[in-house]
mmCIF file with all atom_site columns, C-alpha atoms in Angstrom:
data_model
loop_
_atom_site.group_PDB
_atom_site.id
_atom_site.type_symbol
_atom_site.label_atom_id
_atom_site.label_alt_id
_atom_site.label_comp_id
_atom_site.label_asym_id
_atom_site.label_entity_id
_atom_site.label_seq_id
_atom_site.pdbx_PDB_ins_code
_atom_site.Cartn_x
_atom_site.Cartn_y
_atom_site.Cartn_z
_atom_site.occupancy
_atom_site.B_iso_or_equiv
_atom_site.pdbx_formal_charge
_atom_site.auth_seq_id
_atom_site.auth_comp_id
_atom_site.auth_asym_id
_atom_site.auth_atom_id
_atom_site.pdbx_PDB_model_num
ATOM 1  C CA . MET P 1 1  ? 90.908  108.923 104.846 1.00 61.00 ? 172 MET P CA 1
ATOM 2  C CA . GLY P 1 2  ? 93.696  111.356 103.955 1.00 76.00 ? 173 GLY P CA 1
ATOM 3  C CA . THR P 1 3  ? 92.523  114.026 106.366 1.00 79.00 ? 174 THR P CA 1
ATOM 4  C CA . LEU P 1 4  ? 92.259  111.445 109.155 1.00 86.00 ? 175 LEU P CA 1
ATOM 5  C CA . LEU P 1 5  ? 95.836  110.359 108.476 1.00 88.00 ? 176 LEU P CA 1
ATOM 6  C CA . LEU P 1 6  ? 96.925  113.996 108.512 1.00 87.00 ? 177 LEU P CA 1
ATOM 7  C CA . LEU P 1 7  ? 95.225  114.518 111.875 1.00 87.00 ? 178 LEU P CA 1
ATOM 8  C CA . LYS P 1 8  ? 96.931  111.422 113.316 1.00 91.00 ? 179 LYS P CA 1
ATOM 9  C CA . LEU P 1 9  ? 100.323 112.632 112.049 1.00 91.00 ? 180 LEU P CA 1
ATOM 10 C CA . ARG P 1 10 ? 99.728  116.060 113.587 1.00 89.00 ? 181 ARG P CA 1
ATOM 11 C CA . ASP P 1 11 ? 98.879  114.454 116.938 1.00 91.00 ? 182 ASP P CA 1
ATOM 12 C CA . ALA P 1 12 ? 101.854 112.079 116.848 1.00 93.00 ? 183 ALA P CA 1
ATOM 13 C CA . TYR P 1 13 ? 104.422 114.630 115.639 1.00 93.00 ? 184 TYR P CA 1
ATOM 14 C CA . PRO P 1 14 ? 103.341 118.131 116.716 1.00 90.00 ? 185 PRO P CA 1
ATOM 15 C CA . ASP P 1 15 ? 106.857 119.565 116.327 1.00 93.00 ? 186 ASP P CA 1
ATOM 16 C CA . ARG P 1 16 ? 107.237 118.523 112.649 1.00 91.00 ? 187 ARG P CA 1
ATOM 17 C CA . ILE P 1 17 ? 106.283 120.630 109.643 1.00 91.00 ? 188 ILE P CA 1
ATOM 18 C CA . LEU P 1 18 ? 103.562 118.926 107.610 1.00 87.00 ? 189 LEU P CA 1
ATOM 19 C CA . ALA P 1 19 ? 103.246 119.767 103.926 1.00 86.00 ? 190 ALA P CA 1
ATOM 20 C CA . THR P 1 20 ? 100.463 118.513 101.659 1.00 84.00 ? 191 THR P CA 1
ATOM 21 C CA . PHE P 1 21 ? 100.109 118.496 97.888  1.00 81.00 ? 192 PHE P CA 1
ATOM 22 C CA . SER P 1 22 ? 96.499  118.402 96.739  1.00 82.00 ? 193 SER P CA 1
ATOM 23 C CA . VAL P 1 23 ? 95.469  117.838 93.144  1.00 81.00 ? 194 VAL P CA 1
ATOM 24 C CA . TYR P 1 24 ? 92.139  119.529 92.537  1.00 82.00 ? 195 TYR P CA 1
ATOM 25 C CA . PRO P 1 25 ? 89.768  118.105 89.920  1.00 82.00 ? 196 PRO P CA 1
ATOM 26 C CA . SER P 1 26 ? 89.035  119.629 86.560  1.00 78.00 ? 197 SER P CA 1
ATOM 27 C CA . PRO P 1 27 ? 85.911  119.014 84.475  1.00 75.00 ? 198 PRO P CA 1
ATOM 28 C CA . LYS P 1 28 ? 88.021  118.436 81.347  1.00 73.00 ? 199 LYS P CA 1
ATOM 29 C CA . VAL P 1 29 ? 90.156  115.713 82.894  1.00 68.00 ? 200 VAL P CA 1
ATOM 30 C CA . SER P 1 30 ? 87.962  113.959 85.474  1.00 69.00 ? 201 SER P CA 1
ATOM 31 C CA . ASP P 1 31 ? 84.653  112.277 84.850  1.00 71.00 ? 202 ASP P CA 1
ATOM 32 C CA . THR P 1 32 ? 83.492  111.704 88.428  1.00 77.00 ? 203 THR P CA 1
ATOM 33 C CA . VAL P 1 33 ? 80.708  113.985 89.631  1.00 77.00 ? 204 VAL P CA 1
ATOM 34 C CA . VAL P 1 34 ? 81.627  114.002 93.339  1.00 79.00 ? 205 VAL P CA 1
ATOM 35 C CA . GLU P 1 35 ? 85.308  114.971 92.963  1.00 79.00 ? 206 GLU P CA 1
ATOM 36 C CA . PRO P 1 36 ? 84.729  118.746 93.301  1.00 79.00 ? 207 PRO P CA 1
ATOM 37 C CA . TYR P 1 37 ? 82.600  118.243 96.423  1.00 80.00 ? 208 TYR P CA 1
ATOM 38 C CA . ASN P 1 38 ? 85.203  116.004 98.055  1.00 81.00 ? 209 ASN P CA 1
ATOM 39 C CA . ALA P 1 39 ? 87.941  118.520 97.279  1.00 81.00 ? 210 ALA P CA 1
ATOM 40 C CA . VAL P 1 40 ? 86.030  121.395 98.848  1.00 82.00 ? 211 VAL P CA 1
ATOM 41 C CA . LEU P 1 41 ? 85.095  119.393 101.946 1.00 82.00 ? 212 LEU P CA 1
ATOM 42 C CA . SER P 1 42 ? 88.673  118.245 102.541 1.00 80.00 ? 213 SER P CA 1
ATOM 43 C CA . SER P 1 43 ? 90.172  121.731 102.019 1.00 83.00 ? 214 SER P CA 1
ATOM 44 C CA . HIS P 1 44 ? 89.173  122.866 105.495 1.00 83.00 ? 215 HIS P CA 1
ATOM 45 C CA . GLN P 1 45 ? 90.931  119.923 107.150 1.00 82.00 ? 216 GLN P CA 1
ATOM 46 C CA . LEU P 1 46 ? 94.046  120.440 105.048 1.00 83.00 ? 217 LEU P CA 1
ATOM 47 C CA . LEU P 1 47 ? 94.279  124.101 105.967 1.00 84.00 ? 218 LEU P CA 1
ATOM 48 C CA . GLU P 1 48 ? 93.674  123.396 109.665 1.00 85.00 ? 219 GLU P CA 1
ATOM 49 C CA . ASN P 1 49 ? 96.071  120.488 110.131 1.00 85.00 ? 220 ASN P CA 1
ATOM 50 C CA . ALA P 1 50 ? 98.929  121.166 107.702 1.00 88.00 ? 221 ALA P CA 1
ATOM 51 C CA . ASP P 1 51 ? 101.606 123.830 107.891 1.00 90.00 ? 222 ASP P CA 1
ATOM 52 C CA . GLU P 1 52 ? 101.950 124.053 104.112 1.00 88.00 ? 223 GLU P CA 1
ATOM 53 C CA . THR P 1 53 ? 99.254  123.192 101.593 1.00 85.00 ? 224 THR P CA 1
ATOM 54 C CA . PHE P 1 54 ? 100.015 123.258 97.881  1.00 84.00 ? 225 PHE P CA 1
ATOM 55 C CA . ILE P 1 55 ? 96.989  123.140 95.607  1.00 83.00 ? 226 ILE P CA 1
ATOM 56 C CA . ILE P 1 56 ? 97.577  122.013 92.029  1.00 82.00 ? 227 ILE P CA 1
ATOM 57 C CA . ASP P 1 57 ? 95.005  121.962 89.250  1.00 83.00 ? 228 ASP P CA 1
ATOM 58 C CA . ASN P 1 58 ? 94.586  118.584 87.535  1.00 80.00 ? 229 ASN P CA 1
ATOM 59 C CA . GLU P 1 59 ? 94.093  120.252 84.156  1.00 81.00 ? 230 GLU P CA 1
ATOM 60 C CA . ALA P 1 60 ? 97.351  122.188 84.595  1.00 81.00 ? 231 ALA P CA 1
ATOM 61 C CA . LEU P 1 61 ? 99.173  118.913 85.301  1.00 81.00 ? 232 LEU P CA 1
ATOM 62 C CA . TYR P 1 62 ? 97.630  117.449 82.168  1.00 81.00 ? 233 TYR P CA 1
ATOM 63 C CA . ASN P 1 63 ? 98.745  120.443 80.094  1.00 81.00 ? 234 ASN P CA 1
ATOM 64 C CA . ILE P 1 64 ? 102.295 120.262 81.475  1.00 81.00 ? 235 ILE P CA 1
ATOM 65 C CA . SER P 1 65 ? 102.471 116.542 80.722  1.00 80.00 ? 236 SER P CA 1
ATOM 66 C CA . HIS P 1 66 ? 101.062 116.971 77.234  1.00 79.00 ? 237 HIS P CA 1
ATOM 67 C CA . ASN P 1 67 ? 102.653 120.233 76.067  1.00 83.00 ? 238 ASN P CA 1
ATOM 68 C CA . VAL P 1 68 ? 105.966 120.403 77.939  1.00 81.00 ? 239 VAL P CA 1
ATOM 69 C CA . LEU P 1 69 ? 106.837 116.740 78.444  1.00 79.00 ? 240 LEU P CA 1
ATOM 70 C CA . LYS P 1 70 ? 105.322 115.749 75.068  1.00 83.00 ? 241 LYS P CA 1
ATOM 71 C CA . GLN P 1 71 ? 103.289 112.806 76.378  1.00 80.00 ? 242 GLN P CA 1
ATOM 72 C CA . MET P 1 72 ? 100.468 112.028 73.960  1.00 81.00 ? 243 MET P CA 1
ATOM 73 C CA . GLU P 1 73 ? 98.096  110.487 76.510  1.00 79.00 ? 244 GLU P CA 1
ATOM 74 C CA . PRO P 1 74 ? 99.312  111.401 80.014  1.00 73.00 ? 245 PRO P CA 1
ATOM 75 C CA . THR P 1 75 ? 98.115  108.830 82.511  1.00 74.00 ? 246 THR P CA 1
ATOM 76 C CA . LEU P 1 76 ? 96.927  109.713 85.988  1.00 71.00 ? 247 LEU P CA 1
ATOM 77 C CA . ALA P 1 77 ? 100.034 108.124 87.503  1.00 74.00 ? 248 ALA P CA 1
ATOM 78 C CA . ALA P 1 78 ? 102.299 110.233 85.289  1.00 72.00 ? 249 ALA P CA 1
ATOM 79 C CA . ARG P 1 79 ? 100.441 113.418 86.230  1.00 71.00 ? 250 ARG P CA 1
ATOM 80 C CA . LEU P 1 80 ? 100.603 112.646 89.952  1.00 69.00 ? 251 LEU P CA 1
ATOM 81 C CA . ARG P 1 81 ? 104.376 112.168 89.769  1.00 73.00 ? 252 ARG P CA 1
ATOM 82 C CA . LEU P 1 82 ? 104.878 115.788 88.631  1.00 71.00 ? 253 LEU P CA 1
ATOM 83 C CA . PRO P 1 83 ? 104.385 117.538 92.019  1.00 69.00 ? 254 PRO P CA 1
ATOM 84 C CA . ARG P 1 84 ? 107.051 115.271 93.476  1.00 67.00 ? 255 ARG P CA 1
ATOM 85 C CA . HIS P 1 85 ? 109.661 117.108 91.390  1.00 64.00 ? 256 HIS P CA 1
ATOM 86 C CA . THR P 1 86 ? 108.781 120.633 92.546  1.00 61.00 ? 257 THR P CA 1
ATOM 87 C CA . GLY P 1 87 ? 111.637 120.754 95.049  1.00 56.00 ? 258 GLY P CA 1
ATOM 88 C CA . ASP P 1 88 ? 114.222 119.289 92.640  1.00 52.00 ? 259 ASP P CA 1
ATOM 89 C CA . ARG P 1 89 ? 116.890 121.528 91.194  1.00 47.00 ? 260 ARG P CA 1
#
């Protein structure tokens, strides 16, 4: 679904720069078997249709939330909010 949306955005706005932030699964954090396969299959579409693709490891987000931000049990929502602050100063 996300790669289809990216393709539609590329077709509708070819003159705009498209940036994507992808959180890749980690065996320590995720428990779904198909997550690594989905990530690999969508990587090709991300690289073809986006101008900038930032790949972030889910385990690294967990470690940042736990060790740096001192959250005892970082939720998925809290971890996914972290890449949003990469451009903040």
